mmCIF file of C-alpha atoms and ligand atoms in Angstrom:
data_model
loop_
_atom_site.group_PDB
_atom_site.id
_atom_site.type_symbol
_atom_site.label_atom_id
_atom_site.label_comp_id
_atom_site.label_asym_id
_atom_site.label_seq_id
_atom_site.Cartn_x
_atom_site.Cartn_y
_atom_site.Cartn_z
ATOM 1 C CA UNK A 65 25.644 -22.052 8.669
ATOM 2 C CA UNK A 66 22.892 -24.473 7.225
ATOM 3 C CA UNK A 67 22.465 -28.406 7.709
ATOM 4 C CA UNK A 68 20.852 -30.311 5.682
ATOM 5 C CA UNK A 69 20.352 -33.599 7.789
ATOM 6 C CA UNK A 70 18.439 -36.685 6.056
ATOM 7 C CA UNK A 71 16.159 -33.844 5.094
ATOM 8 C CA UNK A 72 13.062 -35.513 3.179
ATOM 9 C CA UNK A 73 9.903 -34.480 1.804
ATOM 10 C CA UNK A 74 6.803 -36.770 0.896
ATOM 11 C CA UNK A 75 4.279 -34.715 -0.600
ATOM 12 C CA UNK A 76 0.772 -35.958 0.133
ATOM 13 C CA UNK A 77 0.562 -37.266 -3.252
ATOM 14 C CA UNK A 78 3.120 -39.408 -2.984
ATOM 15 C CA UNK A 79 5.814 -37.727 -4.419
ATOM 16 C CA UNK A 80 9.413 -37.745 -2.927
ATOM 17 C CA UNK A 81 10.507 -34.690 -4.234
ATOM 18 C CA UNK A 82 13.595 -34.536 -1.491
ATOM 19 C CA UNK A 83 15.064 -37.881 -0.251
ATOM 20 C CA UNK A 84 16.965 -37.569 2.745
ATOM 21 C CA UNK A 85 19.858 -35.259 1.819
ATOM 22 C CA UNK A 86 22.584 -33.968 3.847
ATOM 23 C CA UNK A 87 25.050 -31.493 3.875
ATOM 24 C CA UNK A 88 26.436 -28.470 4.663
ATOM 25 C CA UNK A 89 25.652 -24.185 3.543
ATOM 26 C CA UNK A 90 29.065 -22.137 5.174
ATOM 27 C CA UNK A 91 28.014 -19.131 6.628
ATOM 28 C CA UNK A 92 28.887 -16.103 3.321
ATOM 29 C CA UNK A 93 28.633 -18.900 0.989
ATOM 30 C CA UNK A 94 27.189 -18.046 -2.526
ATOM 31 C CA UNK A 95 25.744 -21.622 -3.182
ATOM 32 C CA UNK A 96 23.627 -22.524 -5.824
ATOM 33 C CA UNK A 97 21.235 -25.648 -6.454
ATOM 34 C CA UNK A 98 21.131 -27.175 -10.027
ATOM 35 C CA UNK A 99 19.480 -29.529 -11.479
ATOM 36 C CA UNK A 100 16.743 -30.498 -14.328
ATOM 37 C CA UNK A 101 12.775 -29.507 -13.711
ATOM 38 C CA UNK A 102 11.285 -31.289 -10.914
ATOM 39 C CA UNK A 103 14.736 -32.686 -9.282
ATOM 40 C CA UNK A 104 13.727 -31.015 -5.917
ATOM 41 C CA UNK A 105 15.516 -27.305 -6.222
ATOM 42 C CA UNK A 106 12.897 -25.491 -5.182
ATOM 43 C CA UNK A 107 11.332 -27.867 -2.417
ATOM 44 C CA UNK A 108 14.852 -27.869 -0.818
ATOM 45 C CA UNK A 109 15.099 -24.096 -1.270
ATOM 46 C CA UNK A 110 11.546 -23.664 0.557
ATOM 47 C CA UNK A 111 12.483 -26.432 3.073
ATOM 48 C CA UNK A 112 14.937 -23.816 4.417
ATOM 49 C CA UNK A 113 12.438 -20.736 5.391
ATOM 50 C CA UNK A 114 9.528 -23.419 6.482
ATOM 51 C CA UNK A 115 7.634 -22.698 3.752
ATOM 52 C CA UNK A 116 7.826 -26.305 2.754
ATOM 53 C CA UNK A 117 7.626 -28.889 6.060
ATOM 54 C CA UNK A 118 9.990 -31.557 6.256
ATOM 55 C CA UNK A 119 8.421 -35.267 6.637
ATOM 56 C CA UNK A 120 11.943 -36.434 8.014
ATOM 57 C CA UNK A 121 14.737 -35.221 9.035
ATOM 58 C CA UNK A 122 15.944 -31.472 10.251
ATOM 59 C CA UNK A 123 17.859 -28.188 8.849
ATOM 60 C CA UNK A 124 19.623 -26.486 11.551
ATOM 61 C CA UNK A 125 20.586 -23.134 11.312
ATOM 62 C CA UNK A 126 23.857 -21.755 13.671
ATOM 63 C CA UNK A 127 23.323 -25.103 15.131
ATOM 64 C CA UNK A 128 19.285 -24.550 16.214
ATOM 65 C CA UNK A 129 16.646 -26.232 13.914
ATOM 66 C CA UNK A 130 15.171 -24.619 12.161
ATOM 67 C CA UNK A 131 11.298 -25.740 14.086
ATOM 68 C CA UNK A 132 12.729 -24.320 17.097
ATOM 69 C CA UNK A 133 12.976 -21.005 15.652
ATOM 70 C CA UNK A 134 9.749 -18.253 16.559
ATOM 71 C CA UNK A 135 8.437 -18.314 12.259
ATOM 72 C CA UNK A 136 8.563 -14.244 12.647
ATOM 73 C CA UNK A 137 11.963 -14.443 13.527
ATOM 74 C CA UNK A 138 13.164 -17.311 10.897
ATOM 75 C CA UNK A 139 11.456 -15.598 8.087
ATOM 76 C CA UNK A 140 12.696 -11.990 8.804
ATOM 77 C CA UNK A 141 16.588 -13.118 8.757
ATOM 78 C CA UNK A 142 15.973 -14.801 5.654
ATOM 79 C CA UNK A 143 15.566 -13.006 2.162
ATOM 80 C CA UNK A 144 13.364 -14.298 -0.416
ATOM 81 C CA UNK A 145 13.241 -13.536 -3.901
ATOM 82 C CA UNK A 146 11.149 -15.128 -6.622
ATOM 83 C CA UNK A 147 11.292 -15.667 -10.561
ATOM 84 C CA UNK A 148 8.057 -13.579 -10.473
ATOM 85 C CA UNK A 149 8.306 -10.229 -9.376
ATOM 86 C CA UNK A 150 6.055 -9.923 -6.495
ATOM 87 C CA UNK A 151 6.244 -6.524 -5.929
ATOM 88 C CA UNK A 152 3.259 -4.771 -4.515
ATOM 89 C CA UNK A 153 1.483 -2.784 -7.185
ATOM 90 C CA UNK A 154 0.220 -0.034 -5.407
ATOM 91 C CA UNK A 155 3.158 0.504 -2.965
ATOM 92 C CA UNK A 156 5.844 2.894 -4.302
ATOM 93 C CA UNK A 157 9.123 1.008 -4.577
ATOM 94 C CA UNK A 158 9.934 2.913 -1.708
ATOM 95 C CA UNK A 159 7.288 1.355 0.330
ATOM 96 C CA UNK A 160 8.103 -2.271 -1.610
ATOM 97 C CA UNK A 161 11.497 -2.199 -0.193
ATOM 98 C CA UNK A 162 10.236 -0.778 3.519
ATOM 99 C CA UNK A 163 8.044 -3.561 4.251
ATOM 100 C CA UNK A 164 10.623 -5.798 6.347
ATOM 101 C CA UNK A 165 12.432 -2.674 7.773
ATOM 102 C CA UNK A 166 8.882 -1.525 8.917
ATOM 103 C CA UNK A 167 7.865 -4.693 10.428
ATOM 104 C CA UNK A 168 11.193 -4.685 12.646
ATOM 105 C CA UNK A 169 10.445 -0.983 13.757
ATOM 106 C CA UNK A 170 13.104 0.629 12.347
ATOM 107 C CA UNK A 171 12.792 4.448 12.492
ATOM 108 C CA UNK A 172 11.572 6.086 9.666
ATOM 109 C CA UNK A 173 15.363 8.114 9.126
ATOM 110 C CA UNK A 174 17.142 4.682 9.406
ATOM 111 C CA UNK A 175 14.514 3.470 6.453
ATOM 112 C CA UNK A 176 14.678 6.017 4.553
ATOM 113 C CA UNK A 177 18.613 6.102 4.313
ATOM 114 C CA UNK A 178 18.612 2.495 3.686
ATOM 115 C CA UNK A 179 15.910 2.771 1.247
ATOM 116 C CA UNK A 180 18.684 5.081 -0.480
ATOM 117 C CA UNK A 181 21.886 3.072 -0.098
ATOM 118 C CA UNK A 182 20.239 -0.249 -1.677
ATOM 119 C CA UNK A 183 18.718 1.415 -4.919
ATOM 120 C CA UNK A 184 22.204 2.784 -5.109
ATOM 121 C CA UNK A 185 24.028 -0.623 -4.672
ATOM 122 C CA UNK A 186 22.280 -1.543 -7.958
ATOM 123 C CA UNK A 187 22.300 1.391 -9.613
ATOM 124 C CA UNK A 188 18.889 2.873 -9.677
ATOM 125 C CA UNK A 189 19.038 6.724 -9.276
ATOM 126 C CA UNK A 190 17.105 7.106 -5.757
ATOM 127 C CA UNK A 191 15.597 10.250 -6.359
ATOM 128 C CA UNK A 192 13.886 9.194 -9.489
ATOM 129 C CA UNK A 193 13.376 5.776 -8.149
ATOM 130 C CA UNK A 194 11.953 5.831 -4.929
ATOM 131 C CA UNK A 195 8.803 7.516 -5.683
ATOM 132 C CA UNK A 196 7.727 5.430 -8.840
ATOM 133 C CA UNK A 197 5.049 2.414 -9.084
ATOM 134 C CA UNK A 198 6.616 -1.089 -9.924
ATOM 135 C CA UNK A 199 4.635 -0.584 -13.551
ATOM 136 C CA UNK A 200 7.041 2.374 -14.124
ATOM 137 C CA UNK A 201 9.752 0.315 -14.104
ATOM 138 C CA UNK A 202 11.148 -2.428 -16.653
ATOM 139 C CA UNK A 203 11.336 -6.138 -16.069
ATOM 140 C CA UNK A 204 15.050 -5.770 -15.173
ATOM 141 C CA UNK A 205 14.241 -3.132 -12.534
ATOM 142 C CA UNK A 206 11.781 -4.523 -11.374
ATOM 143 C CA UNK A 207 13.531 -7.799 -10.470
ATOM 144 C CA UNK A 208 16.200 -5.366 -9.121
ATOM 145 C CA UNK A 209 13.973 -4.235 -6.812
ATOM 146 C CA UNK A 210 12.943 -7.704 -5.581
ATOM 147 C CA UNK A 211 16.300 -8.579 -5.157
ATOM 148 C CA UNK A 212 17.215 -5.626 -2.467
ATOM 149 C CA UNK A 213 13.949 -5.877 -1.301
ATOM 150 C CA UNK A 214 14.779 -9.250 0.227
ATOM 151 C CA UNK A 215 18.136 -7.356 1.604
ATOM 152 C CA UNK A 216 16.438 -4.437 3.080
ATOM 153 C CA UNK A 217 16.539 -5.702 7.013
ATOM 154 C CA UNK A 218 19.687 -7.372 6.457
ATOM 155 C CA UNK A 219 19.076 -11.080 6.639
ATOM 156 C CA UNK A 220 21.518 -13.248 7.250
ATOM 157 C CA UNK A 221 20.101 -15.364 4.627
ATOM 158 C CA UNK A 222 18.750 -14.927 1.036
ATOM 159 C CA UNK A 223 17.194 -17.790 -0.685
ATOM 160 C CA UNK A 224 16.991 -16.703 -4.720
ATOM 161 C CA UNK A 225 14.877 -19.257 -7.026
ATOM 162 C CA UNK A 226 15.223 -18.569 -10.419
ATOM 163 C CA UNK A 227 15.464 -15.090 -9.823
ATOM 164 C CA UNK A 228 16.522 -14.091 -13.738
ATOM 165 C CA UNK A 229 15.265 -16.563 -15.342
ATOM 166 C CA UNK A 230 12.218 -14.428 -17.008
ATOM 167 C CA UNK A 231 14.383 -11.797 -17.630
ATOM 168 C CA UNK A 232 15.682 -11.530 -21.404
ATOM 169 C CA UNK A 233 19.319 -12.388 -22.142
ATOM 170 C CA UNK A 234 20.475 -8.426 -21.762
ATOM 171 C CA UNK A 235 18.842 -8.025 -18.163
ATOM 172 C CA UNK A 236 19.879 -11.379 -17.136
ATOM 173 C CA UNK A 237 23.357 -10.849 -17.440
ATOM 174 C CA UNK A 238 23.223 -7.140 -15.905
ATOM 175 C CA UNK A 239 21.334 -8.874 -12.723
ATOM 176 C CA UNK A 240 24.248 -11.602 -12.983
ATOM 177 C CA UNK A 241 26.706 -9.163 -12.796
ATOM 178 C CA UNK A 242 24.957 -6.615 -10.212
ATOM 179 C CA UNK A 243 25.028 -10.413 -7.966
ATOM 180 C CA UNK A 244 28.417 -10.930 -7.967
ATOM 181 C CA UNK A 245 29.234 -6.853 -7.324
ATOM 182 C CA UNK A 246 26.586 -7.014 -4.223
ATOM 183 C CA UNK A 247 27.770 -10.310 -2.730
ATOM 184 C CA UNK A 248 31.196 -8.650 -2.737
ATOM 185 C CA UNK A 249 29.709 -5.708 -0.583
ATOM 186 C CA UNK A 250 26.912 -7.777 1.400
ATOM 187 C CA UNK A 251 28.507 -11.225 2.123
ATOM 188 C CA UNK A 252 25.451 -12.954 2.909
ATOM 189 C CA UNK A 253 24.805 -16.730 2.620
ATOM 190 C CA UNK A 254 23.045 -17.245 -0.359
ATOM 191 C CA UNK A 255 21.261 -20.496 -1.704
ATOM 192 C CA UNK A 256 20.115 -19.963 -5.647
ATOM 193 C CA UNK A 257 18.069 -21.936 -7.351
ATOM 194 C CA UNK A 258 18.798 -21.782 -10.940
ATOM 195 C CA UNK A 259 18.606 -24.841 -14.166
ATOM 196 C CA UNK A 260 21.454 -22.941 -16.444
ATOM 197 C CA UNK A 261 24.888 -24.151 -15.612
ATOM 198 C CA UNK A 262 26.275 -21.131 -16.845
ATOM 199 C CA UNK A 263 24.975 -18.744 -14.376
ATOM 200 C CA UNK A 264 25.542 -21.593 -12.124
ATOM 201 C CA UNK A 265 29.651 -21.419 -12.692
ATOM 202 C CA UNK A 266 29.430 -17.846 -13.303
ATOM 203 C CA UNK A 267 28.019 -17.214 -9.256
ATOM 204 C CA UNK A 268 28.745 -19.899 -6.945
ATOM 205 C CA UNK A 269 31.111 -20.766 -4.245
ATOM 206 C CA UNK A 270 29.742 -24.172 -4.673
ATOM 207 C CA UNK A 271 27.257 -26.277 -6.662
ATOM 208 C CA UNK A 272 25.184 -28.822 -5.633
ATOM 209 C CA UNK A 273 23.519 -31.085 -8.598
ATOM 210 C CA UNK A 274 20.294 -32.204 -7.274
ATOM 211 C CA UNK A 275 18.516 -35.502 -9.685
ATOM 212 C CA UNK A 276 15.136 -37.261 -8.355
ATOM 213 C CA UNK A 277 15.303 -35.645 -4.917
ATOM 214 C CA UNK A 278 18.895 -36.205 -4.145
ATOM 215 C CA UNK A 279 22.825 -34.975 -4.360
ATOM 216 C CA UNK A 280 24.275 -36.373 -7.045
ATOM 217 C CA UNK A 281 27.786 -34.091 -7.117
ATOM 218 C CA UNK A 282 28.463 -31.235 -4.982
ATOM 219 C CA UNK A 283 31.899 -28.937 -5.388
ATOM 220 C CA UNK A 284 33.201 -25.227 -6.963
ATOM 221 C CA UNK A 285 32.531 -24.667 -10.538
ATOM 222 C CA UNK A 286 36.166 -26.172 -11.521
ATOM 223 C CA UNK A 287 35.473 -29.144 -9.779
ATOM 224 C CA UNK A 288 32.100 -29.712 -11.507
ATOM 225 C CA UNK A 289 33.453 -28.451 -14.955
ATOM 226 C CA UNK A 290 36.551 -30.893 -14.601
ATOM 227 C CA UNK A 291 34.504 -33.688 -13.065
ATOM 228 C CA UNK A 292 31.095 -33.312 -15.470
HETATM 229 P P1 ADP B 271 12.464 -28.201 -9.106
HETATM 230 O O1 ADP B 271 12.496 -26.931 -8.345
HETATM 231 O O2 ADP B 271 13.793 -28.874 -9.203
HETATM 232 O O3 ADP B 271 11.814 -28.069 -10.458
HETATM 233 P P2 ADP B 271 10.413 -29.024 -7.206
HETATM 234 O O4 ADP B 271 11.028 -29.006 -5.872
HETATM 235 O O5 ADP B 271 9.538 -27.898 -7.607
HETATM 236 O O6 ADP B 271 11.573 -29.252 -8.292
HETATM 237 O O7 ADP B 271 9.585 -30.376 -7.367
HETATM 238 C C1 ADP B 271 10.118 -31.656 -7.052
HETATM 239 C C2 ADP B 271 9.050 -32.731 -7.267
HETATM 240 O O8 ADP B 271 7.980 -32.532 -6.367
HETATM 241 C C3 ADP B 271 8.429 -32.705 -8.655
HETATM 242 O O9 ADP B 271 8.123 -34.004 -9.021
HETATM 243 C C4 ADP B 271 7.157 -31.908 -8.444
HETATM 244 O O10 ADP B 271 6.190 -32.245 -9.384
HETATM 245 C C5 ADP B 271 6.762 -32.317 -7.044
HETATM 246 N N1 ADP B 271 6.021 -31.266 -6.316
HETATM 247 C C6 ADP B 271 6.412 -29.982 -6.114
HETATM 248 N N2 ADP B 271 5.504 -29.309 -5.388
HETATM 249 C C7 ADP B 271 4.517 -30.208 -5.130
HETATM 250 C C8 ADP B 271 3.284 -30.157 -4.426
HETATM 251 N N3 ADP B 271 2.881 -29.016 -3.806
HETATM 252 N N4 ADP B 271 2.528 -31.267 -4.358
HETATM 253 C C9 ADP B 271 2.909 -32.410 -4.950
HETATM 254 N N5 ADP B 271 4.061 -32.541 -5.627
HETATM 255 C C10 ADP B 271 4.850 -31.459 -5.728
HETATM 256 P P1 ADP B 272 12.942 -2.872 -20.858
HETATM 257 O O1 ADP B 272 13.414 -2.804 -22.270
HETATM 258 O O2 ADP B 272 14.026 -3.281 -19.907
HETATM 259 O O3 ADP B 272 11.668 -3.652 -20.661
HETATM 260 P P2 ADP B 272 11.352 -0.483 -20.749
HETATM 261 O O4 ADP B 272 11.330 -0.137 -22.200
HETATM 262 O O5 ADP B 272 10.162 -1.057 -20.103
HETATM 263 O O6 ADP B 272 12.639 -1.358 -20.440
HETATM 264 O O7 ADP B 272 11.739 0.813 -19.916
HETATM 265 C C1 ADP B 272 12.844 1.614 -20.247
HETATM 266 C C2 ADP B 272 12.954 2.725 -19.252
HETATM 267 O O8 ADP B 272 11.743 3.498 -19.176
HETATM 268 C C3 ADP B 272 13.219 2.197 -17.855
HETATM 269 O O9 ADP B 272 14.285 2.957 -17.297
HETATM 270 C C4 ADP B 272 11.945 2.451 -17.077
HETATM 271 O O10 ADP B 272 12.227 2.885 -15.762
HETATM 272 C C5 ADP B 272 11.283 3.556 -17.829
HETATM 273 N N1 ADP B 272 9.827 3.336 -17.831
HETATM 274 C C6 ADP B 272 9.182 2.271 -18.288
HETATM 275 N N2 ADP B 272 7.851 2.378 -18.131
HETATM 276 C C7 ADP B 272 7.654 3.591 -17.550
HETATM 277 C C8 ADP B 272 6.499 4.315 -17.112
HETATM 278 N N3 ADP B 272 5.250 3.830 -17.259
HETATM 279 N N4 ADP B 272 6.688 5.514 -16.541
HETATM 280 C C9 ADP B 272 7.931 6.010 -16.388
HETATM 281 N N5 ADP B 272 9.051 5.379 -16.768
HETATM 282 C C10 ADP B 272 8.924 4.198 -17.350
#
């Protein structure tokens, strides 16, 4: 579980970009953040895996906050993926999707088969797969990749910011789809960042509507589509 408590940033500039939210991410929750450009998605979403500091305030994660935790530790049980694929372009997507696993010591057999059952999970043939350079592979596989990449150790966590959103409307909907058959499988607590209600409705558990830095409405996708 994640709490949000009077969590606040002040960027040095001035700028509130969060101010002082609160509430609650259940542990297997698919929730997503929403909200027009600059309303604080991403801030909040960064806020969670210290890549932003809070000013004020604390997230607590399984009740310890989250500046108690060793960084190492915080960062490997929490998944990251980006709207730009930041896949390493001279690894093999092998290696890409190793890093993590690698870093924890995992054997190499343990890798290797896991390496396997994720490019399966989303439908990329591992023996044709595994070998190839992330320029080999389209913008929807790529983005794939980045997306079990950031499950290969098996967080607890994944935080997703715009993850489709540079994908065209044919990929986007593939990845939307491939999200809802994995979270079925993984059951991982995931926080999304996203501006298209749509998607939005289509994934979460729950939505939270960010404006200026704060919650404006927060409930499932009936709730927000009967209560707009
Ligand atoms: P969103 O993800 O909803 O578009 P952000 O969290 O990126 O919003 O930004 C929230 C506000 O904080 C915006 O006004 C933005 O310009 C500002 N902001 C974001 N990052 C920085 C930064 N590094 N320094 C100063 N202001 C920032
Ligand atoms: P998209 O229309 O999604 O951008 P592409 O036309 O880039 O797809 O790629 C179509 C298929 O060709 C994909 O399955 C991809 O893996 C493969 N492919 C693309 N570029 C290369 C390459 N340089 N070498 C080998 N296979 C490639």
């Amino acid at each position: 579980m994640i709490t949000f408590k009077n969590a606040t940033k002040n960027y040095q500039d001035g700028t509130t970009a969060v101010d002082s939210v609160s509430f609650e991410i259940k542990k297997g929750e698919f929730f997503v953040l929403i909200g027009p450009s600059g309303c604080g998605k991403t801030t909040t979403l960064k806020m969670i895996n210290r890549l932003t500091p809070l000013s004020e305030g604390t997230i607590f994660i399984d009740g310890k906050k989250i500046s108690d935790y060793n960084i190492d530790e915080l960062r490997w049980n929490i998944g990251y993926v980006l709207q730009q694929i930041a896949l390493f372009p001279h690894m093999t997507i092998e290696e890409n999707i190793s890093i993590v696993p690698e870093l924890k010591k995992w054997n190499k057999a343990d890798i290797h088969n896991r390496v396997t059952e994720l490019l399966e999970m989303v439908g990329l043939e591992p023996a044709t797969y595994r070998s190839r350079k992330p320029s080999e592979l389209s913008g929807g596989e790529q983005q794939r990749v980045g997306v079990i990449r950031a499950l290969a150790a098996d967080p607890d966590i994944i935080l997703m910011d715009e993850p489709f959103s540079a994908l065209d409307p044919i990929s986007r909907e593939k990845l939307q789809n491939d999200m809802i058959h994995l979270q079925k499988t993984i059951k991982k607590t995931i926080v999304f960042v996203t501006h298209d209600m749509q998607e939005a409705i289509k994934l979460a558990d729950r939505i939270c509507l960010m404006k200026d830095g704060r919650v404006v409405q927060m409930g499932t996708p009936n709730e927000i589509i009967e209560n707009p």
